[in-house]
Coordinates of C-alpha atoms in Angstrom, one line a residue:
X1 CA 121.8 48.6 81.5
X2 CA 122.7 47.1 84.8
X3 CA 126.1 46.2 85.3
X4 CA 126.7 42.6 85.4
X5 CA 128.9 41.3 88.1
X6 CA 130.5 37.9 87.1
X7 CA 131.6 35.2 89.3
X8 CA 134.8 33.2 88.5
X9 CA 134.8 30.8 85.9
X10 CA 136.2 27.6 86.9
X11 CA 136.3 24.5 85.4
X12 CA 132.9 22.7 85.5
X13 CA 131.6 25.4 87.5
X14 CA 128.4 27.5 87.5
X15 CA 128.6 30.6 85.8
X16 CA 126.3 33.2 87.7
X17 CA 125.2 36.6 87.9
X18 CA 124.0 38.6 90.7
X19 CA 120.8 40.7 90.1
X20 CA 121.4 44.3 91.5
X21 CA 117.7 44.5 92.8
X22 CA 117.2 41.9 96.2
X23 CA 114.0 40.1 96.7
X24 CA 113.4 42.2 99.7
X25 CA 113.5 45.8 97.8
X26 CA 112.1 44.6 94.8
X27 CA 108.2 45.0 95.2
X28 CA 109.1 48.6 96.0
X29 CA 110.4 49.0 92.6
X30 CA 108.3 51.0 89.6
X31 CA 108.7 50.7 86.2
X32 CA 106.3 52.9 84.7
X33 CA 105.6 52.0 80.7
X34 CA 105.9 54.5 78.5
X35 CA 103.1 55.4 76.2
X36 CA 104.9 57.6 73.5
X37 CA 104.5 54.8 70.7
X38 CA 101.2 53.3 71.7
X39 CA 99.0 55.6 74.4
X40 CA 96.2 54.2 76.1
X41 CA 92.9 54.9 75.0
X42 CA 91.1 56.6 76.9
X43 CA 87.1 56.3 77.8
X44 CA 85.2 55.5 80.9
X45 CA 88.2 53.4 82.9
X46 CA 91.3 54.7 84.4
X47 CA 94.2 52.6 84.5
X48 CA 93.4 52.2 88.7
X49 CA 91.9 49.2 90.6
X50 CA 89.1 51.6 91.7
X51 CA 87.9 52.4 88.2
X52 CA 88.3 48.6 86.8
X53 CA 86.4 47.5 89.7
X54 CA 83.0 48.8 87.6
X55 CA 83.9 46.4 85.3
X56 CA 80.5 44.2 84.3
X57 CA 81.4 40.9 82.7
X58 CA 79.2 40.8 79.3
X59 CA 76.5 38.6 79.2
X60 CA 77.4 36.9 76.2
X61 CA 80.5 35.8 77.7
X62 CA 78.7 34.4 80.7
X63 CA 76.5 32.7 78.0
X64 CA 79.2 31.2 76.0
X65 CA 80.3 28.7 78.5
X66 CA 82.6 26.4 75.9
X67 CA 85.6 28.0 74.2
X68 CA 88.8 26.3 71.7
X69 CA 91.8 27.9 72.0
X70 CA 94.7 27.2 69.0
X71 CA 97.7 27.2 71.5
X72 CA 99.8 27.0 68.4
X73 CA 103.6 28.4 67.2
X74 CA 106.9 27.4 66.8
X75 CA 107.5 25.0 69.9
X76 CA 105.2 22.7 68.1
X77 CA 107.8 22.1 65.5
X78 CA 109.6 19.5 67.3
X79 CA 106.8 17.8 69.0
X80 CA 108.6 17.5 72.4
X81 CA 105.4 19.5 74.1
X82 CA 105.3 22.7 76.0
X83 CA 107.8 25.0 77.4
X84 CA 110.6 23.4 74.9
X85 CA 111.8 26.7 74.2
X86 CA 113.2 26.9 78.0
X87 CA 114.2 23.4 78.5
X88 CA 116.2 22.5 75.0
X89 CA 118.8 24.8 77.2
X90 CA 118.6 22.4 80.2
X91 CA 121.5 19.9 80.0
X92 CA 120.2 16.4 80.4
X93 CA 116.1 17.2 80.2
X94 CA 114.2 15.2 77.8
X95 CA 114.0 18.0 75.3
X96 CA 117.7 19.2 75.1
X97 CA 118.4 15.4 74.8
X98 CA 115.8 15.5 71.6
X99 CA 116.6 19.0 70.3
X100 CA 120.6 17.7 70.2
X101 CA 120.0 14.5 68.4
X102 CA 117.7 16.1 65.6
X103 CA 118.6 19.4 65.2
X104 CA 121.8 20.3 66.8
X105 CA 123.5 21.4 69.9
X106 CA 121.9 24.3 71.5
X107 CA 125.4 26.2 71.0
X108 CA 125.2 26.0 67.5
X109 CA 121.7 25.6 66.7
X110 CA 119.3 27.1 69.2
X111 CA 115.6 27.7 69.1
X112 CA 116.0 31.1 66.8
X113 CA 116.8 28.0 64.1
X114 CA 113.9 26.5 64.5
X115 CA 111.8 29.5 63.7
X116 CA 112.0 29.1 60.0
X117 CA 111.2 25.5 60.3
X118 CA 108.0 26.4 61.1
X119 CA 105.8 26.9 58.1
X120 CA 102.0 26.6 58.8
X121 CA 101.9 24.8 55.6
X122 CA 98.6 23.2 56.0
X123 CA 96.7 25.8 58.1
X124 CA 93.0 26.5 57.2
X125 CA 92.4 28.7 59.8
X126 CA 88.7 29.4 58.1
X127 CA 87.8 25.3 58.1
X128 CA 89.6 25.1 61.3
X129 CA 86.8 27.5 63.2
X130 CA 83.9 26.4 61.2
X131 CA 84.8 23.1 62.7
X132 CA 85.5 24.3 66.2
X133 CA 82.0 26.2 65.9
X134 CA 79.7 23.8 63.9
X135 CA 81.0 20.8 64.8
X136 CA 82.6 21.1 68.5
X137 CA 80.1 23.4 69.7
X138 CA 82.4 26.3 70.3
X139 CA 80.9 29.4 71.5
X140 CA 84.5 31.7 71.3
X141 CA 87.7 30.9 70.1
X142 CA 91.0 32.1 70.9
X143 CA 94.3 32.0 69.3
X144 CA 98.1 32.7 70.6
X145 CA 99.4 35.4 70.0
X146 CA 103.3 34.8 71.5
X147 CA 104.4 32.7 74.0
X148 CA 107.2 32.6 76.2
X149 CA 109.4 32.2 73.7
X150 CA 109.0 36.1 72.2
X151 CA 107.7 35.0 68.8
X152 CA 104.7 37.1 67.8
X153 CA 102.4 35.3 65.6
X154 CA 101.1 38.5 63.6
X155 CA 103.1 41.4 61.0
X156 CA 104.4 42.9 64.5
X157 CA 105.4 46.9 64.6
X158 CA 107.7 46.1 67.7
X159 CA 109.1 42.6 67.5
X160 CA 111.4 42.0 64.4
X161 CA 111.0 38.4 65.0
X162 CA 107.7 37.4 63.8
X163 CA 105.5 35.2 62.0
X164 CA 105.1 38.0 58.9
X165 CA 109.1 37.7 58.4
X166 CA 110.0 34.2 59.8
X167 CA 108.9 31.0 58.9
X168 CA 105.5 31.0 57.8
X169 CA 105.8 34.2 55.9
X170 CA 102.4 35.0 56.8
X171 CA 100.0 37.0 59.7
X172 CA 98.6 34.2 61.3
X173 CA 96.8 36.3 63.7
X174 CA 94.8 38.3 61.0
X175 CA 94.2 34.8 59.5
X176 CA 92.4 33.5 62.8
X177 CA 90.5 36.7 63.6
X178 CA 89.0 36.7 60.1
X179 CA 88.2 33.4 60.2
X180 CA 86.1 33.8 63.5
X181 CA 84.6 36.5 62.0
X182 CA 83.6 35.1 59.4
X183 CA 81.8 32.4 61.2
X184 CA 80.6 34.7 63.9
X185 CA 82.7 33.8 66.7
X186 CA 84.1 35.9 69.5
X187 CA 87.8 36.3 68.9
X188 CA 90.3 35.9 72.0
X189 CA 94.4 36.5 71.9
X190 CA 96.7 34.7 74.3
X191 CA 99.7 37.0 74.9
X192 CA 102.7 35.4 77.2
X193 CA 106.0 36.7 75.8
X194 CA 106.2 39.2 79.1
X195 CA 108.1 36.3 80.8
X196 CA 110.9 35.9 78.2
X197 CA 112.7 38.0 80.5
X198 CA 113.4 35.0 82.8
X199 CA 111.9 32.0 81.1
X200 CA 114.7 32.5 78.6
X201 CA 117.6 32.6 81.0
X202 CA 118.8 28.9 80.3
X203 CA 119.8 30.0 76.9
X204 CA 122.6 31.5 78.3
X205 CA 123.9 28.4 80.1
X206 CA 126.3 25.8 78.5
X207 CA 127.0 22.2 79.0
X208 CA 128.5 21.0 82.5
X209 CA 129.9 17.7 80.9
X210 CA 130.4 16.1 77.3
X211 CA 132.4 17.3 74.1
X212 CA 130.6 20.3 74.1
X213 CA 131.5 21.4 78.0
X214 CA 132.0 24.9 78.5
X215 CA 130.4 25.9 75.0
X216 CA 127.9 29.0 75.6
X217 CA 124.3 28.3 74.0
X218 CA 123.0 30.4 71.7
X219 CA 121.3 33.0 74.1
X220 CA 124.3 35.0 74.3
X221 CA 124.9 36.0 70.5
X222 CA 124.1 39.6 69.8
X223 CA 123.1 41.7 66.1
X224 CA 126.8 41.5 65.3
X225 CA 127.0 38.0 65.7
X226 CA 125.1 37.8 62.7
X227 CA 127.4 39.4 60.6
X228 CA 130.4 36.8 61.7
X229 CA 130.2 33.8 58.8
X230 CA 129.6 30.8 59.1
X231 CA 132.4 28.2 59.6
X232 CA 132.1 27.1 56.0
X233 CA 132.0 30.9 55.0
X234 CA 128.9 31.1 54.5
X235 CA 126.2 34.3 55.7
X236 CA 123.7 33.5 59.0
X237 CA 120.6 33.3 57.7
X238 CA 119.7 35.5 60.5
X239 CA 121.9 38.3 59.3
X240 CA 120.6 41.6 60.2
X241 CA 118.3 40.4 63.1
X242 CA 119.3 40.9 66.6
X243 CA 119.0 37.5 68.8
X244 CA 118.3 39.7 72.1
X245 CA 115.4 41.0 70.9
X246 CA 114.1 37.1 70.4
X247 CA 116.0 36.0 74.0
X248 CA 115.6 39.1 76.0
X249 CA 118.6 38.2 78.0
X250 CA 120.6 41.5 77.9
X251 CA 120.6 41.7 82.0
X252 CA 121.6 40.2 84.9
X253 CA 120.6 36.5 86.1
X254 CA 117.9 36.3 88.4
X255 CA 118.8 34.5 91.8
X256 CA 119.2 30.5 91.7
X257 CA 119.0 30.7 87.4
X258 CA 120.5 27.6 87.3
X259 CA 118.0 25.9 89.2
X260 CA 115.4 24.8 86.8
X261 CA 112.6 25.1 89.4
X262 CA 113.0 28.5 90.5
X263 CA 111.1 30.3 88.1
X264 CA 107.8 29.1 89.3
X265 CA 108.5 31.0 92.6
X266 CA 109.6 34.4 90.7
X267 CA 106.6 34.2 88.3
X268 CA 104.9 36.9 90.1
X269 CA 108.4 39.1 89.9
X270 CA 109.4 38.4 93.4
X271 CA 111.5 35.8 94.9
X272 CA 114.5 37.1 93.1
X273 CA 113.4 37.8 89.7
X274 CA 116.1 40.1 87.8
X275 CA 113.6 43.6 87.5
X276 CA 112.9 43.8 83.7
X277 CA 113.9 46.5 82.0
X278 CA 111.9 50.2 81.1
X279 CA 112.3 49.5 77.4
X280 CA 111.2 45.7 77.7
X281 CA 108.1 46.3 79.7
X282 CA 107.1 48.9 76.9
X283 CA 107.8 46.6 74.3
X284 CA 105.5 44.3 75.7
X285 CA 102.8 47.0 76.0
X286 CA 103.6 48.0 72.4
X287 CA 102.9 44.8 71.0
X288 CA 99.5 44.3 73.3
X289 CA 98.1 47.0 72.0
X290 CA 99.3 46.8 68.7
X291 CA 97.5 43.8 68.5
X292 CA 94.3 44.5 70.3
X293 CA 94.0 47.9 67.8
X294 CA 94.4 45.7 64.5
X295 CA 92.5 42.6 65.4
X296 CA 89.9 44.2 68.0
X297 CA 89.9 40.9 70.1
X298 CA 86.6 40.3 72.3
X299 CA 88.8 38.7 74.9
X300 CA 92.8 38.8 75.5
X301 CA 94.2 36.2 77.9
X302 CA 97.8 36.6 80.2
X303 CA 99.4 33.3 81.6
X304 CA 100.8 35.5 84.9
X305 CA 99.8 36.6 88.1
X306 CA 97.4 39.1 88.1
X307 CA 98.2 41.3 85.1
X308 CA 101.5 41.5 83.0
X309 CA 104.6 43.1 85.2
X310 CA 102.2 43.4 88.3
X311 CA 102.7 44.7 90.5
X312 CA 106.3 46.6 89.5
X313 CA 104.8 48.0 87.0
X314 CA 101.4 50.0 85.7
X315 CA 101.9 48.1 82.2
X316 CA 99.3 45.3 82.7
X317 CA 96.7 47.9 84.4
X318 CA 97.2 50.5 81.4
X319 CA 96.6 47.3 79.0
X320 CA 93.2 46.1 80.7
X321 CA 91.9 49.9 80.2
X322 CA 92.8 50.2 76.8
X323 CA 90.9 47.0 76.1
X324 CA 88.5 48.0 78.4
X325 CA 87.8 51.9 76.8
X326 CA 88.8 50.3 72.9
X327 CA 85.6 48.1 73.2
X328 CA 83.7 50.5 74.9
X329 CA 84.3 52.8 72.0
X330 CA 83.4 50.0 69.4
X331 CA 79.9 49.1 71.1
X332 CA 78.3 52.7 71.8
X333 CA 80.0 53.1 75.1
X334 CA 79.7 49.6 76.7
X335 CA 82.5 47.4 77.2
X336 CA 82.1 43.9 76.2
X337 CA 85.7 43.0 76.5
X338 CA 86.8 40.1 78.7
X339 CA 90.4 40.4 80.5
X340 CA 91.8 37.0 82.3
X341 CA 94.0 37.0 85.4
X342 CA 95.2 34.5 87.5
X343 CA 95.7 34.3 91.3
X344 CA 93.7 37.1 92.1
X345 CA 92.3 38.4 95.5
X346 CA 88.5 39.2 95.7
X347 CA 88.9 42.8 94.9
X348 CA 90.8 41.9 91.5
X349 CA 88.2 39.3 90.6
X350 CA 86.1 42.5 90.0
X351 CA 88.2 44.1 87.5
X352 CA 88.9 40.6 85.5
X353 CA 87.7 37.6 85.2
X354 CA 89.4 34.9 86.9
X355 CA 91.3 32.2 85.1
X356 CA 91.7 28.9 86.5
X357 CA 94.6 26.7 84.8
X358 CA 93.7 22.5 84.6
X359 CA 91.2 23.2 87.6
X360 CA 88.4 24.3 89.2
X361 CA 87.2 25.8 92.5
X362 CA 84.6 23.2 94.4
X363 CA 82.3 25.7 94.7
X364 CA 79.5 27.8 92.7
X365 CA 81.7 31.4 92.3
X366 CA 79.5 34.4 92.1
X367 CA 81.0 36.0 89.4
X368 CA 81.6 34.3 86.2
X369 CA 85.2 32.6 85.5
X370 CA 87.3 30.3 83.2
X371 CA 89.3 27.4 83.6
X372 CA 91.8 27.1 80.5
X373 CA 92.2 23.4 79.7
X374 CA 93.6 21.0 77.4
X375 CA 93.2 17.8 76.2
X376 CA 96.9 16.9 75.9
X377 CA 100.0 19.2 76.4
X378 CA 99.8 22.7 75.5
X379 CA 102.0 22.8 72.9
X380 CA 101.7 19.6 70.2
X381 CA 103.4 16.8 72.1
X382 CA 104.0 13.5 69.8
X383 CA 104.4 11.8 73.3
X384 CA 101.2 12.3 74.3
X385 CA 99.9 11.4 70.9
X386 CA 101.9 7.7 70.8
X387 CA 100.6 6.9 74.4
X388 CA 97.2 7.5 73.8
X389 CA 97.3 10.4 76.3
X390 CA 95.0 12.7 75.3
X391 CA 91.8 13.2 77.4
X392 CA 89.0 11.4 76.3
X393 CA 85.6 13.1 74.9
X394 CA 84.0 12.1 78.3
X395 CA 86.8 13.6 80.3
X396 CA 86.2 16.7 78.4
X397 CA 82.6 17.0 79.0
X398 CA 82.8 16.0 83.0
X399 CA 85.3 18.7 83.0
X400 CA 83.0 21.1 81.3
X401 CA 79.5 20.1 82.8
X402 CA 81.3 20.5 86.1
X403 CA 82.6 24.2 85.6
X404 CA 79.6 25.3 84.1
X405 CA 77.6 24.1 87.2
X406 CA 80.0 26.4 89.0
X407 CA 79.4 29.4 87.0
X408 CA 82.5 28.8 85.1
X409 CA 83.5 28.8 81.2
X410 CA 86.0 25.9 79.8
X411 CA 88.5 27.0 77.2
X412 CA 89.9 24.1 75.9
X413 CA 93.0 24.1 73.7
X414 CA 93.1 21.4 70.9
X415 CA 97.3 21.5 70.0
X416 CA 98.1 21.5 66.3
X417 CA 101.1 20.3 65.0
X418 CA 103.5 22.7 63.0
X419 CA 102.2 22.3 59.7
X420 CA 98.4 23.9 61.3
X421 CA 96.9 20.7 61.3
X422 CA 95.5 18.7 64.4
X423 CA 96.3 14.7 64.6
X424 CA 93.4 12.3 63.5
X425 CA 93.2 11.0 67.4
X426 CA 92.3 14.7 68.7
X427 CA 89.7 14.8 65.3
X428 CA 88.2 11.8 66.8
X429 CA 87.8 13.2 70.5
X430 CA 86.6 16.4 69.3
X431 CA 84.0 14.7 67.0
X432 CA 82.7 12.8 69.5
X433 CA 82.2 15.6 72.1
X434 CA 80.8 17.8 69.4
X435 CA 78.4 14.9 68.7
X436 CA 77.6 14.7 72.3
X437 CA 77.5 19.0 72.1
X438 CA 74.7 19.1 69.6
X439 CA 72.4 17.3 71.8
X440 CA 73.5 18.3 75.3
X441 CA 74.4 21.8 74.6
X442 CA 70.8 23.2 75.6
X443 CA 71.9 21.9 79.6
X444 CA 75.1 24.2 79.4
X445 CA 75.3 27.0 76.7
X446 CA 73.1 30.3 78.3
X447 CA 72.4 28.2 81.6
X448 CA 73.2 29.8 85.1
X449 CA 74.2 28.0 87.9
X450 CA 71.2 26.5 90.2
X451 CA 71.0 26.8 94.6
X452 CA 74.0 24.0 95.2
X453 CA 75.9 23.1 91.7
X454 CA 76.4 19.5 92.6
X455 CA 76.2 16.5 95.0
X456 CA 78.6 13.7 95.3
X457 CA 81.6 12.3 96.8
X458 CA 84.0 15.2 95.2
X459 CA 81.3 17.5 95.8
X460 CA 81.4 17.3 99.1
X461 CA 85.1 17.1 99.5
X462 CA 87.6 19.6 100.4
X463 CA 89.5 19.7 97.1
X464 CA 92.0 23.0 97.2
X465 CA 93.5 25.1 93.9
X466 CA 97.1 24.6 93.8
X467 CA 98.6 28.0 92.8
X468 CA 97.0 28.8 89.0
X469 CA 94.4 25.9 89.4
X470 CA 95.8 22.6 88.7
X471 CA 93.2 20.5 90.4
X472 CA 91.4 18.9 87.4
X473 CA 92.8 15.3 88.3
X474 CA 90.1 15.3 90.8
X475 CA 87.6 15.8 88.6
X476 CA 88.4 13.4 85.7
X477 CA 88.1 10.5 88.4
X478 CA 84.2 11.7 88.5
X479 CA 81.7 9.1 87.9
X480 CA 78.0 8.3 87.9
X481 CA 77.7 9.3 91.3
X482 CA 78.4 12.7 91.0
X483 CA 75.4 15.0 90.1
X484 CA 75.6 18.4 88.9
X485 CA 73.3 20.8 88.3
X486 CA 72.7 24.0 85.5
X487 CA 69.3 25.8 85.2
X488 CA 67.6 28.8 82.7
X489 CA 64.3 30.3 83.2
X490 CA 62.3 27.0 82.4
X491 CA 64.4 24.4 83.5
X492 CA 66.6 22.7 85.6
X493 CA 69.0 20.4 84.0
X494 CA 70.5 17.5 85.9
X495 CA 73.9 15.9 84.6
X496 CA 75.5 12.6 85.9
X497 CA 79.3 12.7 85.3
X498 CA 79.0 9.2 83.7
X499 CA 76.5 6.5 82.8
X500 CA 75.5 4.3 85.4
X501 CA 75.9 1.0 84.6
X502 CA 72.4 -0.2 85.9
X503 CA 71.5 3.0 84.2
X504 CA 69.5 4.3 87.4
X505 CA 70.2 7.9 88.9
X506 CA 69.1 9.0 92.2
X507 CA 69.4 12.5 92.7
X508 CA 69.4 13.3 96.9
X509 CA 68.7 17.1 96.6
X510 CA 65.4 16.2 94.3
X511 CA 64.4 14.0 97.3
X512 CA 60.5 14.5 98.2
X513 CA 60.3 17.9 100.3
X514 CA 63.3 19.3 99.4
X515 CA 63.5 23.1 100.5
X516 CA 65.2 23.9 96.8
X517 CA 63.4 22.4 94.3
X518 CA 59.3 22.3 96.1
X519 CA 57.2 21.4 92.6
X520 CA 56.5 17.6 92.7
X521 CA 58.7 15.8 89.9
X522 CA 56.6 13.3 87.8
X523 CA 58.3 13.6 84.6
X524 CA 62.1 14.0 83.8
X525 CA 63.4 14.1 80.0
X526 CA 66.5 12.9 79.0
X527 CA 68.1 15.5 76.2
X528 CA 68.3 13.8 73.1
X529 CA 65.8 11.1 73.9
X530 CA 62.7 12.0 75.4
X531 CA 60.6 11.4 78.7
X532 CA 61.6 9.1 81.1
X533 CA 59.7 7.5 84.3
X534 CA 60.9 9.3 87.5
X535 CA 59.7 8.5 91.2
X536 CA 60.7 10.9 94.2
X537 CA 60.9 9.4 97.1
X538 CA 62.0 10.7 100.5
X539 CA 65.5 9.1 99.7
X540 CA 65.5 11.2 96.2
X541 CA 64.5 11.6 92.6
X542 CA 65.1 8.7 91.0
X543 CA 65.2 7.8 87.4
X544 CA 66.0 4.9 85.0
X545 CA 67.9 5.9 81.8
X546 CA 67.1 4.1 78.4
X547 CA 70.2 2.3 77.2
X548 CA 72.6 4.9 76.0
X549 CA 73.9 5.4 72.2
X550 CA 77.1 6.7 73.7
X551 CA 78.2 6.7 77.2
X552 CA 79.8 10.0 77.7
X553 CA 77.3 11.7 80.1
X554 CA 73.6 12.1 80.5
X555 CA 71.7 15.6 81.2
X556 CA 68.3 15.6 82.3
X557 CA 65.5 18.2 82.1
X558 CA 63.2 18.9 84.5
X559 CA 60.5 21.6 84.0
X560 CA 60.5 24.3 86.8

């Protein structure tokens, strides 16, 4: 354990600890993971970029185009939104105030005490996954394995704070995996707990003002504290559990730990982030391999820069290698698995599938990629519900079409309440979107990009990606003047990202004499309707649409 260096604690001052490793030498640190408990599976891949770059994205994923994600866990209990288990420890924050007013002060009632309230009492995984597939058009399904809150949502061998032992008293991943298998959907698991090390640092703060000024939050607690009786003499519910196995704070603080935004500059383990211990790194590695070996997911997702603990440890490379080799062993030597990474360079994009959070590149990407997005907040947020802040079915459709035109897939999170159910507004949106998908999936599923992805004001603009992504706000503004293209062997599909008010679409890229589609066009079909009159001139292909039964967006079919 690294030596803690305490600065003097004065009335009203901040408690700061200095991390022994500086930002300058941190990139040189190596934290080799131990395989003593969970050996990495051997096979055609080795834990090197050179070996992983031989990876080929499986055709089933290229065909799928659309998945749904149950980004669901104990942070949904309060309904205050994503990252509540961190922000409930930030004095003055909305989530801090909500927690204090409804549950108690974080020095007395911390996130650990939220866990027993996560009951999942109305959770019906088979019904939900069947709905996602049959009514929404999902081609694969994802479940949350753990979040930054460090709580494992399965009967975990290596994390005592898990859903089998606390809260639902159920192995949630087992339920999701069986439900996905029953309906024939590829199954994915997302793992986020590698960042608990820095993410939970606010749990060791204290109030700087008010009646609880100076009272330390519960991130300081240890296993021994569980054996001390409560003020009324009763036993603590968590007696026998070690809070540090949840909060992971038995280490030095990172630089600028009281700066709420500093974590974003430290996400890749630079910028003064306190390096994780080998014990912490190995624990995450063991937990991830345990889940892969138990549930044999087809996809795994990490909310990280590149891979977990990269570049300071080999843990992430070994997890990816294990996943690929595990899949190959199950598929006669051919890997059918997908591993996602964020903020990848061009070589890393050959080894992993690039994930863009809430956004998209404004060009066709040669290798398949994925956008992860959400119709609301990542964790269930009552505020989004109350202000009608969900993405509409039309917005979901236009984002999907835009992404697919650029060789991407979209993974859409539909947040569940703590009891395991979506609310009625989410259901209505997904049913409307699903009705549109039943008519138009032909122009999405199993398609490939055309020679260009589209035309229009947005298509012709320079729209940069911000860090992991975060530029989808540009695409939600798209209207009928934005055209996107997809194709298969028989047809070219043309989608307008909105229904034109006059019902008239002009596709400039298909003007008479264009070099990309030389065949003369006289007949165009509207999916779900039939033939339309079309006129091809030097100005473009003009198509008049019928009066729509819905105004989400039209997709046209043109024989090649």
